[in-house]
Every structure is written in C-alpha cells, then in structure tokens.
XYZ file of C-alpha atoms in Angstrom:
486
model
C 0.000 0.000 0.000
C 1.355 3.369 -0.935
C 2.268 4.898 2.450
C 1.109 8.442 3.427
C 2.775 11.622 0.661
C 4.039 8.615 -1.513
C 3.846 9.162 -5.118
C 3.197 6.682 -8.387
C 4.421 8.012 -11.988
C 3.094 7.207 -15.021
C 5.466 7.408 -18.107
C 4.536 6.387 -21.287
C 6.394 4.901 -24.586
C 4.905 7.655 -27.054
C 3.039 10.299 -26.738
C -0.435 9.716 -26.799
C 0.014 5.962 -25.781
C -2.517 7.148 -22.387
C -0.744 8.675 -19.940
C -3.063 11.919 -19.116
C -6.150 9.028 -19.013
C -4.584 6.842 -16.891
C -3.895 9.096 -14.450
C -7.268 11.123 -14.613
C -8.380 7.467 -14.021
C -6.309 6.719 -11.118
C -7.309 10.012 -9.491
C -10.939 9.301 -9.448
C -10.568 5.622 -8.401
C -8.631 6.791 -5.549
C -10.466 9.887 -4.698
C -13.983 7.874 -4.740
C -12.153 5.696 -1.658
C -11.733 8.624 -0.178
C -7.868 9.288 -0.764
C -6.169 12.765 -0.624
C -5.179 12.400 -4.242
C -3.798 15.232 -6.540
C -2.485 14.846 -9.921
C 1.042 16.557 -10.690
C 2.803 16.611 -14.446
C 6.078 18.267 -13.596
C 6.673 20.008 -17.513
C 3.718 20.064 -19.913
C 4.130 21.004 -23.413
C 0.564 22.007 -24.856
C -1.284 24.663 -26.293
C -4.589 23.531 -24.314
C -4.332 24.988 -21.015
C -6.242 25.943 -18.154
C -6.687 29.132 -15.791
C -6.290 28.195 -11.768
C -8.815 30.225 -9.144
C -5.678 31.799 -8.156
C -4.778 33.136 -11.929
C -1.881 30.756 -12.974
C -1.985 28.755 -16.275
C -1.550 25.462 -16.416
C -2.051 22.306 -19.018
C -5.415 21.827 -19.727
C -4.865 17.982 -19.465
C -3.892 18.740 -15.592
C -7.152 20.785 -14.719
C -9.509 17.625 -16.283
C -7.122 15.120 -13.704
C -7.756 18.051 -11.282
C -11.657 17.637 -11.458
C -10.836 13.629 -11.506
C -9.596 13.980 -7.992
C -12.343 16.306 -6.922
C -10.410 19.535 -6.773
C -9.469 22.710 -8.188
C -6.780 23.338 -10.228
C -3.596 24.513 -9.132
C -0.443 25.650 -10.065
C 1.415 23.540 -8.651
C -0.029 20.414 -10.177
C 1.766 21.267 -13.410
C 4.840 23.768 -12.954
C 6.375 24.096 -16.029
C 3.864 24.651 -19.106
C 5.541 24.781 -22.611
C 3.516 27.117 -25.122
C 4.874 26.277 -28.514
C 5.146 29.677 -30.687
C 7.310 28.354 -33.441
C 8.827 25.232 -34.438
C 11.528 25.799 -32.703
C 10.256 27.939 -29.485
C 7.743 28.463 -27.042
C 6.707 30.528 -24.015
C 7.947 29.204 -20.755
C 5.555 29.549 -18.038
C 6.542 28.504 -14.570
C 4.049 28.363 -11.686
C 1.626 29.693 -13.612
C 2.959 33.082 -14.725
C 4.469 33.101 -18.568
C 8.101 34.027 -17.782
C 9.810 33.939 -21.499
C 10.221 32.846 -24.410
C 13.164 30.546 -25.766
C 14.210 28.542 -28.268
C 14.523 24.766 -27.555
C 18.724 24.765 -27.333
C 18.070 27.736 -24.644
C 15.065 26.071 -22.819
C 17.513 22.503 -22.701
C 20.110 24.791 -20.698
C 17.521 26.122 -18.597
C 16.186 22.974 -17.507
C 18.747 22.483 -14.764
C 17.046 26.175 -13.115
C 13.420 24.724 -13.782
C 14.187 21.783 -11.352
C 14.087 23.978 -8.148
C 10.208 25.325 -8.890
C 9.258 21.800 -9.802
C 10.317 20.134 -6.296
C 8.902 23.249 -4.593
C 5.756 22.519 -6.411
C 5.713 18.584 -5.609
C 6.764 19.544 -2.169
C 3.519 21.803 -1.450
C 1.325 18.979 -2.852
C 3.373 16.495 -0.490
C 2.268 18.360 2.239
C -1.267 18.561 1.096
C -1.939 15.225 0.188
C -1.902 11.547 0.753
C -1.248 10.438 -2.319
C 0.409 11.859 -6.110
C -0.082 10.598 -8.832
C 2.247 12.002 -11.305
C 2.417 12.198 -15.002
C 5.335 11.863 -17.469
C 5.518 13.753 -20.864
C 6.555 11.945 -24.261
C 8.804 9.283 -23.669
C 11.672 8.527 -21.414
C 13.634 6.814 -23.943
C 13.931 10.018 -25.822
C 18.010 9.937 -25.818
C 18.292 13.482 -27.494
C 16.215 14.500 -24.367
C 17.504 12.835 -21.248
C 20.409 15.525 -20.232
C 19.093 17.790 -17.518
C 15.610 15.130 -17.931
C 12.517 17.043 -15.864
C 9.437 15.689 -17.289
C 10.284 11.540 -17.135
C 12.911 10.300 -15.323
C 15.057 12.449 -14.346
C 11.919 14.043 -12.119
C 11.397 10.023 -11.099
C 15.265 9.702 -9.761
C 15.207 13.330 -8.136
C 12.272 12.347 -5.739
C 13.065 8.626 -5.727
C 9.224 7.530 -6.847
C 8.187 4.309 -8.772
C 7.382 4.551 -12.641
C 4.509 2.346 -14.223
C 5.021 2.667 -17.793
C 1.708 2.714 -20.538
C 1.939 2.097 -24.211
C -0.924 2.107 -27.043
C -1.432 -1.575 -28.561
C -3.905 -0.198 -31.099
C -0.834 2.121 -32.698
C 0.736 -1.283 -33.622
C 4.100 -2.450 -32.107
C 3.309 -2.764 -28.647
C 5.736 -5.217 -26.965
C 8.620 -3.454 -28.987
C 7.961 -0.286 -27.430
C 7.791 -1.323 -24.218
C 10.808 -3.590 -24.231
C 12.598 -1.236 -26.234
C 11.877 1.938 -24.075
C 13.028 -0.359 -20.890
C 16.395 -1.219 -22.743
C 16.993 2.387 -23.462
C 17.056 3.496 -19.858
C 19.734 3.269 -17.643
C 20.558 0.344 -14.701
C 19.115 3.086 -12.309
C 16.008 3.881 -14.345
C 15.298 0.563 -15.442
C 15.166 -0.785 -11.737
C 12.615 2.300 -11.226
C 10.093 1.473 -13.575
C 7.628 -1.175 -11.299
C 5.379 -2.815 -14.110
C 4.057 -1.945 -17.551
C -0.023 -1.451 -18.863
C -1.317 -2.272 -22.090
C -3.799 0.179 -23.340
C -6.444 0.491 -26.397
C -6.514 -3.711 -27.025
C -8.986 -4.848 -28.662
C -10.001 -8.269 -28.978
C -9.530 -12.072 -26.856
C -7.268 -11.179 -24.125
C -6.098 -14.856 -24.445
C -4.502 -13.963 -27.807
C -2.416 -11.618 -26.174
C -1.703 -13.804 -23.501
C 1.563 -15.278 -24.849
C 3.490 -11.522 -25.643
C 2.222 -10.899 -22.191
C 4.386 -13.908 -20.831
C 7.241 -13.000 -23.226
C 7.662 -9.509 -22.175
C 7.657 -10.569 -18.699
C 9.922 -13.175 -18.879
C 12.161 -10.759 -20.873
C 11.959 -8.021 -18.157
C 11.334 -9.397 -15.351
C 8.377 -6.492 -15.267
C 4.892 -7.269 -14.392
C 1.695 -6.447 -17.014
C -0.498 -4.584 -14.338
C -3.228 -4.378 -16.544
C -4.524 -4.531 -20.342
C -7.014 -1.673 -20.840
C -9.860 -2.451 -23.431
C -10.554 -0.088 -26.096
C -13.258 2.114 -24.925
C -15.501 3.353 -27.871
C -16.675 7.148 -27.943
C -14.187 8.385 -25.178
C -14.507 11.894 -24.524
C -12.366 13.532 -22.890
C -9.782 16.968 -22.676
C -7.180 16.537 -25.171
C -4.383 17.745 -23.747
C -3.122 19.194 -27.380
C -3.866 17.272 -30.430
C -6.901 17.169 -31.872
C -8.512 13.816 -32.284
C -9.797 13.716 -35.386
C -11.789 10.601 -34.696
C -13.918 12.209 -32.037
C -14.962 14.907 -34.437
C -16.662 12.926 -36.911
C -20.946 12.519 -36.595
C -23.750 10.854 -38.319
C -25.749 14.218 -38.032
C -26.607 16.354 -40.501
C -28.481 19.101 -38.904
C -26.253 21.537 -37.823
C -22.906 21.863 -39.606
C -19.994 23.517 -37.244
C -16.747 24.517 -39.434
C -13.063 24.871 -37.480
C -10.227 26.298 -39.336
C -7.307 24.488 -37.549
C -4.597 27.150 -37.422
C -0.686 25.870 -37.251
C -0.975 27.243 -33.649
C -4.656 26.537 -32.475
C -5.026 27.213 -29.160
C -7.781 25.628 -26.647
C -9.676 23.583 -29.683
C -11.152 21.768 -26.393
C -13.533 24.722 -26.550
C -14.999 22.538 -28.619
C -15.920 19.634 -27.300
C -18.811 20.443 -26.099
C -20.092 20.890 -29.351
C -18.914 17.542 -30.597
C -20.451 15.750 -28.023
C -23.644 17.626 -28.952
C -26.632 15.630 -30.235
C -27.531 17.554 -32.689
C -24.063 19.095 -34.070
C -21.825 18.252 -36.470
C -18.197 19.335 -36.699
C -15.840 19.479 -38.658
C -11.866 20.540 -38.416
C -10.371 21.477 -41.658
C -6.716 22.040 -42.322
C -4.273 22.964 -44.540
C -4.713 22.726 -48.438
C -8.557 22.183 -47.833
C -11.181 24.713 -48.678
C -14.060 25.641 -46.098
C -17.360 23.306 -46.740
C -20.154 24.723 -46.711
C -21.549 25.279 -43.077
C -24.116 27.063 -40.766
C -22.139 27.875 -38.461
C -18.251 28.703 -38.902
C -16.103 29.396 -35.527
C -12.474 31.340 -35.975
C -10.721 29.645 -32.824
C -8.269 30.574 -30.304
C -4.261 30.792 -31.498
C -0.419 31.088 -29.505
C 0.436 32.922 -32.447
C -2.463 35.317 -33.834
C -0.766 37.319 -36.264
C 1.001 33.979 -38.118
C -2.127 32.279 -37.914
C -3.866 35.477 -39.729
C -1.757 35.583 -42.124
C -2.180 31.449 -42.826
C -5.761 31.544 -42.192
C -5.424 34.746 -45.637
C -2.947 31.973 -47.415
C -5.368 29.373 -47.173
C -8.422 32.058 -49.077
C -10.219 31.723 -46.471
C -10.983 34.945 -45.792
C -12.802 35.179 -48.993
C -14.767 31.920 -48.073
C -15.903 33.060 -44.831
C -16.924 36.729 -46.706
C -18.825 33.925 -49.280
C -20.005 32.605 -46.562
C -21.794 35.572 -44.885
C -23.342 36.778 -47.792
C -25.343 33.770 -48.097
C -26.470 34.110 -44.320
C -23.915 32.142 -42.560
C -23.101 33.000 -38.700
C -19.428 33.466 -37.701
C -17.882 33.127 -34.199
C -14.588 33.931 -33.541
C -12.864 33.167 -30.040
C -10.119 34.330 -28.149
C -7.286 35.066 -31.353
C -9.902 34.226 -33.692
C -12.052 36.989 -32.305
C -9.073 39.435 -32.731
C -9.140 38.435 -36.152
C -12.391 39.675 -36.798
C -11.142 43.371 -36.010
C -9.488 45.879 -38.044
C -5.680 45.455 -37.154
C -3.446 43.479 -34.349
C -0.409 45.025 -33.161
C 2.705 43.605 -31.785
C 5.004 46.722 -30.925
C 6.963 44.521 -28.785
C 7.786 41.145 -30.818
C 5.896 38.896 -28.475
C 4.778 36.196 -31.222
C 7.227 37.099 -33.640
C 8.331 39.985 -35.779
C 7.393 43.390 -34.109
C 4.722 45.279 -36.386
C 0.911 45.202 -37.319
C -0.755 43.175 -39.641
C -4.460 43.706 -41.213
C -7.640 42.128 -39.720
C -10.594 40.910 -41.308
C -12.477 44.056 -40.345
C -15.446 43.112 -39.409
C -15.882 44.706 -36.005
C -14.493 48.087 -35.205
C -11.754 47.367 -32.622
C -8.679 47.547 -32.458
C -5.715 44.593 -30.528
C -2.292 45.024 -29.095
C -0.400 42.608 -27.875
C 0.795 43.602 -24.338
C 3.646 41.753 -22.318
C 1.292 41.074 -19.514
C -0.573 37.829 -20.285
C -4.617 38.322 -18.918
C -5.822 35.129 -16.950
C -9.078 34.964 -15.409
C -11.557 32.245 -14.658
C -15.130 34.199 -15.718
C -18.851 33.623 -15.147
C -21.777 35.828 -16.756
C -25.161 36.350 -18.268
C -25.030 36.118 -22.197
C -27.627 38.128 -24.050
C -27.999 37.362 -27.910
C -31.021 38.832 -30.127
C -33.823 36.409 -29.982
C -32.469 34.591 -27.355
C -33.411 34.579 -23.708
C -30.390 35.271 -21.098
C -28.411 32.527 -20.890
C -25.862 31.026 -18.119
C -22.514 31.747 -19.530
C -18.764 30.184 -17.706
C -15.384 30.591 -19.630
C -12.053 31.700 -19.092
C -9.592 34.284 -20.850
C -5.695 33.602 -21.484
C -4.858 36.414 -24.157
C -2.021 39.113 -24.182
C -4.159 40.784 -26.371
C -5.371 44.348 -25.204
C -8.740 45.138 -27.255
C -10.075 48.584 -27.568
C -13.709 49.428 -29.277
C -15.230 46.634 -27.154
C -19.042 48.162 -25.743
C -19.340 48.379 -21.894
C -22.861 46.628 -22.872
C -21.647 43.951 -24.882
C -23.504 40.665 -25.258
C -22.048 38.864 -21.819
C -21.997 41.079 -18.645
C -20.321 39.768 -15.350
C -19.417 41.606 -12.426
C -16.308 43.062 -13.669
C -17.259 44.046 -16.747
C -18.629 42.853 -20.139
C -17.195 41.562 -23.228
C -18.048 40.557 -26.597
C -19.064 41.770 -29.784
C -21.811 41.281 -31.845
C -21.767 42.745 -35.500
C -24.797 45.284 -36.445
C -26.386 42.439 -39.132
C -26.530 39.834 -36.491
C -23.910 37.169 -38.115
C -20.827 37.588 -36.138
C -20.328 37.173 -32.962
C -17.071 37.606 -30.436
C -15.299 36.926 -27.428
C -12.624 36.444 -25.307
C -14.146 33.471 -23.419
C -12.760 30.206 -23.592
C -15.324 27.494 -22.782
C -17.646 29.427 -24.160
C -20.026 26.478 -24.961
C -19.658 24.409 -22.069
C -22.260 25.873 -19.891
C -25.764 24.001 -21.073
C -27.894 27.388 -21.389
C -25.013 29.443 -23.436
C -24.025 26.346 -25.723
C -27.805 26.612 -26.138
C -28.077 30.187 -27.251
C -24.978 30.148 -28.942
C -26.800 27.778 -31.301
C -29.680 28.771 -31.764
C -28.789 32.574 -32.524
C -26.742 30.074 -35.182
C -29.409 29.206 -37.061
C -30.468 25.614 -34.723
C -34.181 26.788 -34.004
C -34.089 23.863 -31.461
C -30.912 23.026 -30.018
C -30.788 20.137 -27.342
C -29.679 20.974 -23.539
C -26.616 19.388 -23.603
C -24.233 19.177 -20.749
C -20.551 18.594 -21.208
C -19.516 18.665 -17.947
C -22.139 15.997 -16.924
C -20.726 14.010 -20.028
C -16.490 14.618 -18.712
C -18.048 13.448 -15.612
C -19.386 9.687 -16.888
C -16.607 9.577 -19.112
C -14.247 10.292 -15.909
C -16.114 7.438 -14.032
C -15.935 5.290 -16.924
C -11.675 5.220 -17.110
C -11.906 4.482 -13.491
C -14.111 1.830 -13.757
C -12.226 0.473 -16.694
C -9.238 0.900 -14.430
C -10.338 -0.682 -11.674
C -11.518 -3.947 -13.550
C -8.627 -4.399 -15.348
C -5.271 -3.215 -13.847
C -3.694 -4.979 -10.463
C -1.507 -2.714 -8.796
C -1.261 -5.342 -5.899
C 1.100 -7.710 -7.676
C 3.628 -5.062 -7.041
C 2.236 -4.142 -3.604
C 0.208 -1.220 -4.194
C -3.227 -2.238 -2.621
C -5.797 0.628 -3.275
C-alpha cells in the first residue's frame, strides 16, 4: 500500500500511448475511496491549457485530472507549461505566470534552473496530500532529451518515486515499445520502472496472452493491466486534436473549425462535438471551407502567423462567401481578434514586431501587451432572440482590445465583453469554454441558425466519461502484484 505523501508516476512509450487518461483514471478511483489524491505533471508542453482560481496557467490535461480527484486546479499540479510559438520555441511559463520565451537549445540549458520550482511545487502537494499521482511527458527513452531530464525520469530519480510505464497496442508495435523503451534506460532507471499497462486492445485477451508472458519473462516487469478499447471516449485533449472524435452521423447543424498551425484551446470545442444535434468538422491545410451554418475562428499562440495562414489558405474570402449567403461566424479568443481591423505587436511577443491587417469586421482595435490576462469568468449572455443565458469561460490572451461596448452581449461583475456585429452574423469573445455551460451552448446555437438546439451538458458528459476510465481501471489493472493495494 502506498504509504502516506508517496507518489506513483506514469510514463509512457509515445506520446499519446494514455498517460493523461490513466492518471485522470487513477485520481478518481482513488479519490472515490476517499484518498487525498492530486495529480502533478512536472513540464507540460501544450497549447490547451487551463486558468487556476488563483490566476496561474496550467495544461489543460492537468485541470480535467484536477476535477478527476475532486479539486481545483492549481499551479502547482503542473509547474512548467511549454507554449509552442514556433517550431523551434515556445513561451515558458513557470508556476503559472508566462516568464519567457526561448528557443529549444536555450530552454535545454535552462532545464537544470526549472528543477528547483518543480520540487517546490511537488513539495507543497506532499504536504497537502496523501497520495500523487504524477504524469510523465513523451517518452523517457527520448536519448536526445535525457540531459538535464525534468518531465520523465530524471523528475522520477530526483524524488526517488516508482514509474509504471503505458503504451498504445492499437498504434501497432506494442511489446517493442515497451521492451525497447526499458532497454533504453539506464541500470538506475530501469530498476525504477515497477510494471508496464497495455492500453487500447482490442479483442480475446487470451490472444495476447503469450506476448504478455514473453515480455515478462524478458523483463522481469509485471503487465499490471490490459485496458480495453473504450468506444466514444470523450475527454480533454491535452493538445492534439482527435480527429476521430470529431466525426458525426448528423446532418443538422454543420460547425466549421479552421485548424490554425498554432490553435489554441480547440477543447472549446468539445462540447459541441459531443452535442446531439451538431456536427463538426476541423479542416486544415490545403482544404477549402465546406459549406456550413455555423463557422467558428478559434483561439491561437500565435495570432498574427495564424492570420496571415488563415489569408494563405483564401479563407478569408470563403468566410466573406459565406456571410453573404447568411452564414453566422464566431470567432474566439485570437480568432475573435481576427475579426477586427488590425493586431499590433510593438513589442515582438509572437514574432516579428509590427501590425498586420484584420478581417475588419468589427471596429476594434488589438495590441499585444507583455502582460498575459488570466481569469476564470462567469456571466449572463444576451444574444437577439435569445433569452439570457448562463454563460462560464475563461480568458488567457495578451491581447489588449479597444472598441469593445461596456454593454456587450455577456456582462459579469467586472465588466462585459463581446461583440456582436450590427447584421446579427458575427459574434465575439474572449471566453474560452464558451459552450460548455448548457444554457449558453444553447443560445450560442440557436442565434446560429439551430431553431431547437438540445440541452446538452458537457460537464455531466467529462463526468461519466471520468467514471468510466476508473471503472475500466479498476476492472482491469492490479496494482497489488507489485504491492500497491488501493
């Protein structure tokens, strides 16, 4: 049994082989028992994140294991966030507050000053809870990685914890990642890492039965468990978009994404994927816009770049062609920025300093400021048409915006924000999460053009989805053959 501020890490062989699930999973199958359980991920690199009550920023993926435990997000659950700007840099935010920007050579160098937040952040949970379950990024086995290591192993050896490692069967290859990711660490590392889980098989568990021997024989490792495929998983992503959770049989309502090369909180929409009567649809590079009802301009790391893609791609003039026969537009966070007249970056924040052309179709005006604005939000949203709806989000912009009304179409305590264009067919904002409160997703769509939308509540479906990894866990992983009785 794990013995009081005792800590279980979860490393992976690729990314996306089910880390961020399996411990959202553990955290509710331990916090349902009644364990002090909080979820830690020492360096995140994502452009999904999250805004904590106490204004930090942290991975998006960490705030979903957050609510799996049954708390609010902090900080200190995931330290070091990585905000990729280019292909070779990002913003560095530690603790919450966005302290730079380097390249990837600079940020390897800085690693060995990153440690020293990290352990004061695992250190604060330590003292706050029973139990941490903590989550690795990528792979260990990463060789061009491992000097100055703070996201797998090298955080695993600092704090001396044991490392369960996960890989994906249904990406192919299975046994030769995990055997192969084992070999790759060192004598240290190797002793470390306490038992591996299978995730994604589908199928006769007894025809996997003899590659389960095999690797265990080979590694002297246990299999703690072979997680089934669970169909229709929704869930956070913590950055890519899954492209297989955006595709519906409906044809009612047709939603239209422009994926930008920096696309920032796309989990904004989930809640309209997991809508009844929604379909949407992500389009990318090289492909024009279909036609739509609805077509929503979403958030971006790098506004200006992704302006000046999103004017590549011509679809500018198929969002004008859109309009003109009657189609609403929505932009969010950088996509609402893009709907103005310019956006200004005197200081080189996202890239060259200077000011590049908006769309123009609301009258304000954005600057890019040095101070990043974070803030958790709740409100009344008021569209024509529409009664006033329930409206949650939160803002993470460095964007300063000037032209927008003191009545605009969502009013909270503090303020209002939005814009909606004279003719009705554009709409604004700042707010992230936007849709996922029932009577606002609602509105939202029916000021779209969906006469009837359904009352559909994401956070009720995160919620059975949550219960359904731990129940998935707790059938078919045994911690106790290495001791760890839950």
């Amino acid at each position: 049994m794990l013995s009081p501020q005792q800590a279980l890490m979860i490393q992976g062989t690729t990314s996306d082989a089910g880390k961020t699930l399996l411990v959202a999973g553990l955290c509710r199958v331990l916090a349902r028992k009644g364990h002090k359980v909080a979820p830690f991920k020492p360096q995140n690199m994502a452009l999904n994140s999250a805004v904590t009550d106490d204004g930090g920023e942290i991975g998006r993926a960490q705030a979903l294991q957050a609510q799996a435990a049954f708390l609010s997000p902090s900080v200190h659950m995931n330290p070091v966030l990585l905000k990729p700007n280019t292909d070779i840099g990002a913003q560095i935010i530690v603790q919450g507050k966005a302290i730079a920007d380097m390249n990837a050579i600079d940020y390897n160098l800085y690693k060995k000053t990153v440690m020293s937040p990290i352990l004061d952040s695992f250190s604060y949970l330590q003292q706050n809870f029973d139990t941490i379950i903590v989550e690795g990024a990528g792979s260990p086995a990463e060789i061009n990685l491992r000097e100055n290591d703070v996201a797998n192993m090298g955080f695993a050896e600092e704090v001396d914890i044991p490392v369960v490692i996960i890989a994906d069967i249904d990406k192919g290859g299975v046994f030769a990642h995990l055997y192969g990711t084992l070999a790759l660490l060192s004598k240290s590392e190797q002793d470390r890492v306490i038992g591996f889980v299978i995730n994604r098989f589908r199928g006769d568990i007894g025809l996997l039965q003899s590659g389960l021997d095999w690797l265990e024989e080979r590694t002297g490792k246990p299999v703690l468990g072979v997680l089934p495929y669970i169909h229709g998983l929704m869930l956070d992503a913590e950055d890519a978009i899954d492209v297989r959770q955006s595709q519906s049989t409906s044809n009612q309502f047709t939603i239209v994404v422009p994926v930008f090369p920096r696309i920032s909180n796309h989990t904004d929409f989930d809640a309209l994927r997991v809508h009844p009567d929604v379909n949407v649809i992500f389009v990318g590079k090289g492909q024009p816009l279909p036609p739509a009802d609805l077509i929503i301009l979403p958030g971006s790391k790098s506004v200006r770049a992704d302006l000046a893609f999103l004017k590549e791609q011509k679809w500018d003039l198929q969002i004008q062609r859109h309009l003109r026969y009657g189609g609403k537009v929505i932009g969010i966070c950088g996509g609402f920025q893009m709907l103005g007249q310019h956006i200004s970056d005197p200081f080189g924040l996202e890239g060259e300093i200077g000011v590049s052309d908006a769309l123009g179709y609301f009258d304000i005006e954005t600057t890019l400021a040095q101070e990043k604005q974070l803030f958790n939000r709740t409100g009344i949203l008021t569209l024509p048409n529409q009664s006033p709806a329930h409206i949650t989000g939160y803002e993470i912009h460095a964007g300063i915006t000037k032209g927008i009304s003191k009545t605009g179409p969502i009013q909270f305590d503090e303020g209002s924000d939005g814009v909606l264009s004279y003719d009705d067919q554009i709409f604004g904002t700042y707010w992230h999460g936007c849709f996922d409160a029932p009577e606002a997703c609602q509105a939202l769509l029916q000021w779209a053009g969906l006469t009837k939308a359904s009352l559909s509540d994401f956070n009720q479906v995160r919620e059975v989805n949550i219960n359904k990894v731990a129940d998935v866990i707790e059938q078919h992983c045994h911690f106790d053959k290495v001791g760890l009785n839950w």
